[in-house]
Amino acid sequence: AQSVTQPDIHITVSEGASLELRCNYSYGATPYLFWYVQSPGQGLQLLLKYFSGDTLVQGIKGFEAEFKRSQSSFNLRKPSVHWSDAAEYFCAVDVALGTYKYIFGTGTRLKVLA
Amino acid sequence: EAGVVQSPRYKIIEKKQPVAFWCNPISGHNTLYWYLQNLGQGPELLIRYENEEAVDDSQLPKDRFSAERLKGVDSTLKIQPAELGDSAVYLCASSPGRNNEQFFGPGTRLTVL
């Protein structure tokens, strides 16, 4: 069965430090992959997506993610975290390729220390 | 451009009472989604509409949940009767078409006492 795993429930980093949020998926083919961010009281906002091609994708707010087929991973990175990045981050897989029928991971809550 | 609007933002009811949530999608978006998000979990799809037709409702608990999207614009999700386990955030999203990015509303947080 398709699944998405985000192994880190909580992550705390200092402002200015680098960030990596992990995402692993289980799927029979190369999936469409997404990262969303959810700030308190806000809806989910798309950070970036991967469909095919270059395995390093750039997103909004200085985020990037790398698709690694051999590891079934799609980790999200940011070289320097800002206090405003504190939020919950969700990885998602489109399990019906192209129809945006998502399976979401359980999320990683990011805390940023001043 | 206005985003997806949901109301109410918060709702507290007693168990066995009915409750309804309303969603106004982005203008021109034909596809509308309702999701359930439990605490500490990612959203789970309840139902997807293409215009006024429910094309994917396999995850909707039809014994107590119902949804409608009259005229293919606004949508209402109803629970009757509500149970304690229904306490969650109910998210609405819309997209220009089923092969496009979804835009999410802020959600309705339901508490069932």
PDB file of N, CA and C in Angstrom, chain B residues 18-80:
ATOM      1  N   PRO B  18     -26.276  18.062  15.161  1.00  0.00           N
ATOM      2  CA  PRO B  18     -25.810  18.226  13.777  1.00  0.00           C
ATOM      3  C   PRO B  18     -24.882  19.420  13.660  1.00  0.00           C
ATOM      4  N   VAL B  19     -24.066  19.397  12.614  1.00  0.00           N
ATOM      5  CA  VAL B  19     -23.166  20.528  12.359  1.00  0.00           C
ATOM      6  C   VAL B  19     -22.921  20.607  10.852  1.00  0.00           C
ATOM      7  N   ALA B  20     -22.690  21.815  10.369  1.00  0.00           N
ATOM      8  CA  ALA B  20     -22.446  22.015   8.942  1.00  0.00           C
ATOM      9  C   ALA B  20     -21.291  22.970   8.750  1.00  0.00           C
ATOM     10  N   PHE B  21     -20.503  22.693   7.737  1.00  0.00           N
ATOM     11  CA  PHE B  21     -19.371  23.536   7.385  1.00  0.00           C
ATOM     12  C   PHE B  21     -19.570  24.022   5.956  1.00  0.00           C
ATOM     13  N   TRP B  22     -19.149  25.248   5.726  1.00  0.00           N
ATOM     14  CA  TRP B  22     -19.342  25.855   4.411  1.00  0.00           C
ATOM     15  C   TRP B  22     -18.008  26.207   3.789  1.00  0.00           C
ATOM     16  N   CYS B  23     -17.914  26.046   2.473  1.00  0.00           N
ATOM     17  CA  CYS B  23     -16.694  26.349   1.744  1.00  0.00           C
ATOM     18  C   CYS B  23     -17.025  27.112   0.464  1.00  0.00           C
ATOM     19  N   ASN B  24     -16.319  28.199   0.257  1.00  0.00           N
ATOM     20  CA  ASN B  24     -16.413  28.954  -0.999  1.00  0.00           C
ATOM     21  C   ASN B  24     -15.067  28.866  -1.698  1.00  0.00           C
ATOM     22  N   PRO B  25     -14.984  28.152  -2.805  1.00  0.00           N
ATOM     23  CA  PRO B  25     -13.688  27.962  -3.464  1.00  0.00           C
ATOM     24  C   PRO B  25     -13.240  29.216  -4.211  1.00  0.00           C
ATOM     25  N   ILE B  26     -12.044  29.155  -4.721  1.00  0.00           N
ATOM     26  CA  ILE B  26     -11.534  30.241  -5.554  1.00  0.00           C
ATOM     27  C   ILE B  26     -12.366  30.298  -6.835  1.00  0.00           C
ATOM     28  N   SER B  27     -12.684  31.500  -7.259  1.00  0.00           N
ATOM     29  CA  SER B  27     -13.523  31.683  -8.434  1.00  0.00           C
ATOM     30  C   SER B  27     -12.923  30.975  -9.652  1.00  0.00           C
ATOM     31  N   GLY B  28     -13.757  30.205 -10.318  1.00  0.00           N
ATOM     32  CA  GLY B  28     -13.303  29.518 -11.515  1.00  0.00           C
ATOM     33  C   GLY B  28     -12.733  28.134 -11.271  1.00  0.00           C
ATOM     34  N   HIS B  29     -12.562  27.762 -10.024  1.00  0.00           N
ATOM     35  CA  HIS B  29     -12.034  26.432  -9.709  1.00  0.00           C
ATOM     36  C   HIS B  29     -13.161  25.399  -9.756  1.00  0.00           C
ATOM     37  N   ASN B  30     -13.009  24.431 -10.656  1.00  0.00           N
ATOM     38  CA  ASN B  30     -14.053  23.431 -10.842  1.00  0.00           C
ATOM     39  C   ASN B  30     -13.964  22.276  -9.850  1.00  0.00           C
ATOM     40  N   THR B  31     -12.775  22.045  -9.346  1.00  0.00           N
ATOM     41  CA  THR B  31     -12.570  20.895  -8.470  1.00  0.00           C
ATOM     42  C   THR B  31     -12.522  21.354  -7.019  1.00  0.00           C
ATOM     43  N   LEU B  32     -13.268  20.667  -6.181  1.00  0.00           N
ATOM     44  CA  LEU B  32     -13.331  21.018  -4.767  1.00  0.00           C
ATOM     45  C   LEU B  32     -13.134  19.769  -3.936  1.00  0.00           C
ATOM     46  N   TYR B  33     -12.374  19.910  -2.854  1.00  0.00           N
ATOM     47  CA  TYR B  33     -12.029  18.790  -1.975  1.00  0.00           C
ATOM     48  C   TYR B  33     -12.409  19.130  -0.536  1.00  0.00           C
ATOM     49  N   TRP B  34     -12.843  18.127   0.183  1.00  0.00           N
ATOM     50  CA  TRP B  34     -12.990  18.204   1.640  1.00  0.00           C
ATOM     51  C   TRP B  34     -12.026  17.194   2.264  1.00  0.00           C
ATOM     52  N   TYR B  35     -11.278  17.678   3.252  1.00  0.00           N
ATOM     53  CA  TYR B  35     -10.336  16.832   3.980  1.00  0.00           C
ATOM     54  C   TYR B  35     -10.653  16.863   5.467  1.00  0.00           C
ATOM     55  N   LEU B  36     -10.256  15.797   6.135  1.00  0.00           N
ATOM     56  CA  LEU B  36     -10.308  15.703   7.587  1.00  0.00           C
ATOM     57  C   LEU B  36      -8.871  15.660   8.087  1.00  0.00           C
ATOM     58  N   GLN B  37      -8.561  16.514   9.054  1.00  0.00           N
ATOM     59  CA  GLN B  37      -7.223  16.501   9.646  1.00  0.00           C
ATOM     60  C   GLN B  37      -7.322  16.320  11.152  1.00  0.00           C
ATOM     61  N   ASN B  38      -6.931  15.145  11.621  1.00  0.00           N
ATOM     62  CA  ASN B  38      -6.875  14.896  13.054  1.00  0.00           C
ATOM     63  C   ASN B  38      -5.585  15.475  13.630  1.00  0.00           C
ATOM     64  N   LEU B  39      -5.618  15.706  14.919  1.00  0.00           N
ATOM     65  CA  LEU B  39      -4.461  16.295  15.595  1.00  0.00           C
ATOM     66  C   LEU B  39      -3.231  15.426  15.390  1.00  0.00           C
ATOM     67  N   GLY B  40      -2.152  16.039  14.951  1.00  0.00           N
ATOM     68  CA  GLY B  40      -0.909  15.304  14.764  1.00  0.00           C
ATOM     69  C   GLY B  40      -0.874  14.431  13.529  1.00  0.00           C
ATOM     70  N   GLN B  41      -1.824  14.624  12.639  1.00  0.00           N
ATOM     71  CA  GLN B  41      -1.894  13.827  11.410  1.00  0.00           C
ATOM     72  C   GLN B  41      -1.950  14.723  10.183  1.00  0.00           C
ATOM     73  N   GLY B  42      -1.666  14.127   9.050  1.00  0.00           N
ATOM     74  CA  GLY B  42      -1.863  14.842   7.799  1.00  0.00           C
ATOM     75  C   GLY B  42      -3.313  14.787   7.368  1.00  0.00           C
ATOM     76  N   PRO B  43      -3.698  15.654   6.465  1.00  0.00           N
ATOM     77  CA  PRO B  43      -5.086  15.639   5.980  1.00  0.00           C
ATOM     78  C   PRO B  43      -5.416  14.337   5.254  1.00  0.00           C
ATOM     79  N   GLU B  44      -6.673  13.920   5.376  1.00  0.00           N
ATOM     80  CA  GLU B  44      -7.172  12.742   4.669  1.00  0.00           C
ATOM     81  C   GLU B  44      -8.384  13.143   3.844  1.00  0.00           C
ATOM     82  N   LEU B  45      -8.389  12.729   2.597  1.00  0.00           N
ATOM     83  CA  LEU B  45      -9.466  13.119   1.704  1.00  0.00           C
ATOM     84  C   LEU B  45     -10.790  12.484   2.109  1.00  0.00           C
ATOM     85  N   LEU B  46     -11.828  13.304   2.171  1.00  0.00           N
ATOM     86  CA  LEU B  46     -13.186  12.810   2.411  1.00  0.00           C
ATOM     87  C   LEU B  46     -13.961  12.686   1.112  1.00  0.00           C
ATOM     88  N   ILE B  47     -13.908  13.737   0.300  1.00  0.00           N
ATOM     89  CA  ILE B  47     -14.694  13.757  -0.927  1.00  0.00           C
ATOM     90  C   ILE B  47     -14.099  14.754  -1.903  1.00  0.00           C
ATOM     91  N   ARG B  48     -14.236  14.448  -3.177  1.00  0.00           N
ATOM     92  CA  ARG B  48     -13.770  15.341  -4.255  1.00  0.00           C
ATOM     93  C   ARG B  48     -14.916  15.568  -5.235  1.00  0.00           C
ATOM     94  N   TYR B  49     -15.117  16.820  -5.576  1.00  0.00           N
ATOM     95  CA  TYR B  49     -16.125  17.217  -6.558  1.00  0.00           C
ATOM     96  C   TYR B  49     -15.470  17.722  -7.834  1.00  0.00           C
ATOM     97  N   GLU B  50     -16.035  17.323  -8.955  1.00  0.00           N
ATOM     98  CA  GLU B  50     -15.748  17.943 -10.237  1.00  0.00           C
ATOM     99  C   GLU B  50     -17.035  18.676 -10.621  1.00  0.00           C
ATOM    100  N   ASN B  51     -16.986  19.991 -10.535  1.00  0.00           N
ATOM    101  CA  ASN B  51     -18.214  20.798 -10.655  1.00  0.00           C
ATOM    102  C   ASN B  51     -19.201  20.324  -9.589  1.00  0.00           C
ATOM    103  N   GLU B  52     -20.411  19.952  -9.951  1.00  0.00           N
ATOM    104  CA  GLU B  52     -21.367  19.556  -8.908  1.00  0.00           C
ATOM    105  C   GLU B  52     -21.397  18.055  -8.651  1.00  0.00           C
ATOM    106  N   GLU B  53     -20.548  17.318  -9.356  1.00  0.00           N
ATOM    107  CA  GLU B  53     -20.568  15.864  -9.226  1.00  0.00           C
ATOM    108  C   GLU B  53     -19.503  15.369  -8.250  1.00  0.00           C
ATOM    109  N   ALA B  54     -19.922  14.550  -7.304  1.00  0.00           N
ATOM    110  CA  ALA B  54     -18.994  13.915  -6.374  1.00  0.00           C
ATOM    111  C   ALA B  54     -18.346  12.736  -7.092  1.00  0.00           C
ATOM    112  N   VAL B  55     -17.074  12.859  -7.443  1.00  0.00           N
ATOM    113  CA  VAL B  55     -16.404  11.825  -8.230  1.00  0.00           C
ATOM    114  C   VAL B  55     -15.559  10.883  -7.384  1.00  0.00           C
ATOM    115  N   ASP B  56     -15.305  11.242  -6.135  1.00  0.00           N
ATOM    116  CA  ASP B  56     -14.542  10.376  -5.246  1.00  0.00           C
ATOM    117  C   ASP B  56     -15.030  10.601  -3.827  1.00  0.00           C
ATOM    118  N   ASP B  57     -15.885   9.739  -3.348  1.00  0.00           N
ATOM    119  CA  ASP B  57     -16.385   9.861  -1.971  1.00  0.00           C
ATOM    120  C   ASP B  57     -16.170   8.575  -1.196  1.00  0.00           C
ATOM    121  N   SER B  58     -15.181   7.809  -1.619  1.00  0.00           N
ATOM    122  CA  SER B  58     -14.961   6.495  -1.016  1.00  0.00           C
ATOM    123  C   SER B  58     -14.562   6.569   0.453  1.00  0.00           C
ATOM    124  N   GLN B  59     -14.006   7.684   0.891  1.00  0.00           N
ATOM    125  CA  GLN B  59     -13.571   7.826   2.277  1.00  0.00           C
ATOM    126  C   GLN B  59     -14.588   8.565   3.143  1.00  0.00           C
ATOM    127  N   LEU B  60     -15.705   8.912   2.605  1.00  0.00           N
ATOM    128  CA  LEU B  60     -16.722   9.661   3.360  1.00  0.00           C
ATOM    129  C   LEU B  60     -17.608   8.683   4.138  1.00  0.00           C
ATOM    130  N   PRO B  61     -17.660   8.805   5.457  1.00  0.00           N
ATOM    131  CA  PRO B  61     -18.540   7.923   6.256  1.00  0.00           C
ATOM    132  C   PRO B  61     -20.000   8.296   6.025  1.00  0.00           C
ATOM    133  N   LYS B  62     -20.625   7.602   5.121  1.00  0.00           N
ATOM    134  CA  LYS B  62     -21.920   8.045   4.628  1.00  0.00           C
ATOM    135  C   LYS B  62     -23.069   7.839   5.622  1.00  0.00           C
ATOM    136  N   ASP B  63     -22.797   7.116   6.704  1.00  0.00           N
ATOM    137  CA  ASP B  63     -23.880   6.947   7.671  1.00  0.00           C
ATOM    138  C   ASP B  63     -24.179   8.248   8.407  1.00  0.00           C
ATOM    139  N   ARG B  64     -23.167   9.097   8.547  1.00  0.00           N
ATOM    140  CA  ARG B  64     -23.405  10.329   9.294  1.00  0.00           C
ATOM    141  C   ARG B  64     -22.931  11.578   8.559  1.00  0.00           C
ATOM    142  N   PHE B  65     -22.104  11.415   7.556  1.00  0.00           N
ATOM    143  CA  PHE B  65     -21.564  12.545   6.816  1.00  0.00           C
ATOM    144  C   PHE B  65     -22.293  12.680   5.477  1.00  0.00           C
ATOM    145  N   SER B  66     -22.521  13.917   5.090  1.00  0.00           N
ATOM    146  CA  SER B  66     -23.051  14.191   3.762  1.00  0.00           C
ATOM    147  C   SER B  66     -22.440  15.480   3.251  1.00  0.00           C
ATOM    148  N   ALA B  67     -22.427  15.618   1.941  1.00  0.00           N
ATOM    149  CA  ALA B  67     -21.872  16.830   1.339  1.00  0.00           C
ATOM    150  C   ALA B  67     -22.672  17.162   0.101  1.00  0.00           C
ATOM    151  N   GLU B  68     -22.646  18.428  -0.235  1.00  0.00           N
ATOM    152  CA  GLU B  68     -23.298  18.848  -1.471  1.00  0.00           C
ATOM    153  C   GLU B  68     -22.552  20.036  -2.058  1.00  0.00           C
ATOM    154  N   ARG B  69     -22.680  20.151  -3.352  1.00  0.00           N
ATOM    155  CA  ARG B  69     -22.074  21.282  -4.046  1.00  0.00           C
ATOM    156  C   ARG B  69     -23.050  21.718  -5.132  1.00  0.00           C
ATOM    157  N   LEU B  70     -24.055  22.399  -4.706  1.00  0.00           N
ATOM    158  CA  LEU B  70     -25.084  22.858  -5.628  1.00  0.00           C
ATOM    159  C   LEU B  70     -24.502  23.922  -6.557  1.00  0.00           C
ATOM    160  N   LYS B  71     -24.883  23.844  -7.817  1.00  0.00           N
ATOM    161  CA  LYS B  71     -24.449  24.801  -8.834  1.00  0.00           C
ATOM    162  C   LYS B  71     -22.940  24.779  -9.066  1.00  0.00           C
ATOM    163  N   GLY B  72     -22.263  23.793  -8.487  1.00  0.00           N
ATOM    164  CA  GLY B  72     -20.836  23.635  -8.769  1.00  0.00           C
ATOM    165  C   GLY B  72     -19.939  24.732  -8.226  1.00  0.00           C
ATOM    166  N   VAL B  73     -20.405  25.455  -7.203  1.00  0.00           N
ATOM    167  CA  VAL B  73     -19.561  26.520  -6.635  1.00  0.00           C
ATOM    168  C   VAL B  73     -19.332  26.229  -5.153  1.00  0.00           C
ATOM    169  N   ASP B  74     -20.167  26.830  -4.296  1.00  0.00           N
ATOM    170  CA  ASP B  74     -20.022  26.601  -2.860  1.00  0.00           C
ATOM    171  C   ASP B  74     -20.338  25.159  -2.506  1.00  0.00           C
ATOM    172  N   SER B  75     -19.791  24.752  -1.366  1.00  0.00           N
ATOM    173  CA  SER B  75     -20.054  23.394  -0.897  1.00  0.00           C
ATOM    174  C   SER B  75     -20.320  23.405   0.601  1.00  0.00           C
ATOM    175  N   THR B  76     -21.119  22.438   1.018  1.00  0.00           N
ATOM    176  CA  THR B  76     -21.424  22.267   2.436  1.00  0.00           C
ATOM    177  C   THR B  76     -21.142  20.831   2.827  1.00  0.00           C
ATOM    178  N   LEU B  77     -20.483  20.658   3.949  1.00  0.00           N
ATOM    179  CA  LEU B  77     -20.235  19.341   4.530  1.00  0.00           C
ATOM    180  C   LEU B  77     -21.014  19.268   5.840  1.00  0.00           C
ATOM    181  N   LYS B  78     -21.791  18.204   6.007  1.00  0.00           N
ATOM    182  CA  LYS B  78     -22.634  18.077   7.189  1.00  0.00           C
ATOM    183  C   LYS B  78     -22.322  16.795   7.942  1.00  0.00           C
ATOM    184  N   ILE B  79     -22.460  16.869   9.242  1.00  0.00           N
ATOM    185  CA  ILE B  79     -22.340  15.690  10.104  1.00  0.00           C
ATOM    186  C   ILE B  79     -23.604  15.624  10.949  1.00  0.00           C
ATOM    187  N   GLN B  80     -24.270  14.473  10.919  1.00  0.00           N
ATOM    188  CA  GLN B  80     -25.474  14.313  11.719  1.00  0.00           C
ATOM    189  C   GLN B  80     -25.720  12.830  12.006  1.00  0.00           C
TER     190      GLN B  80
END
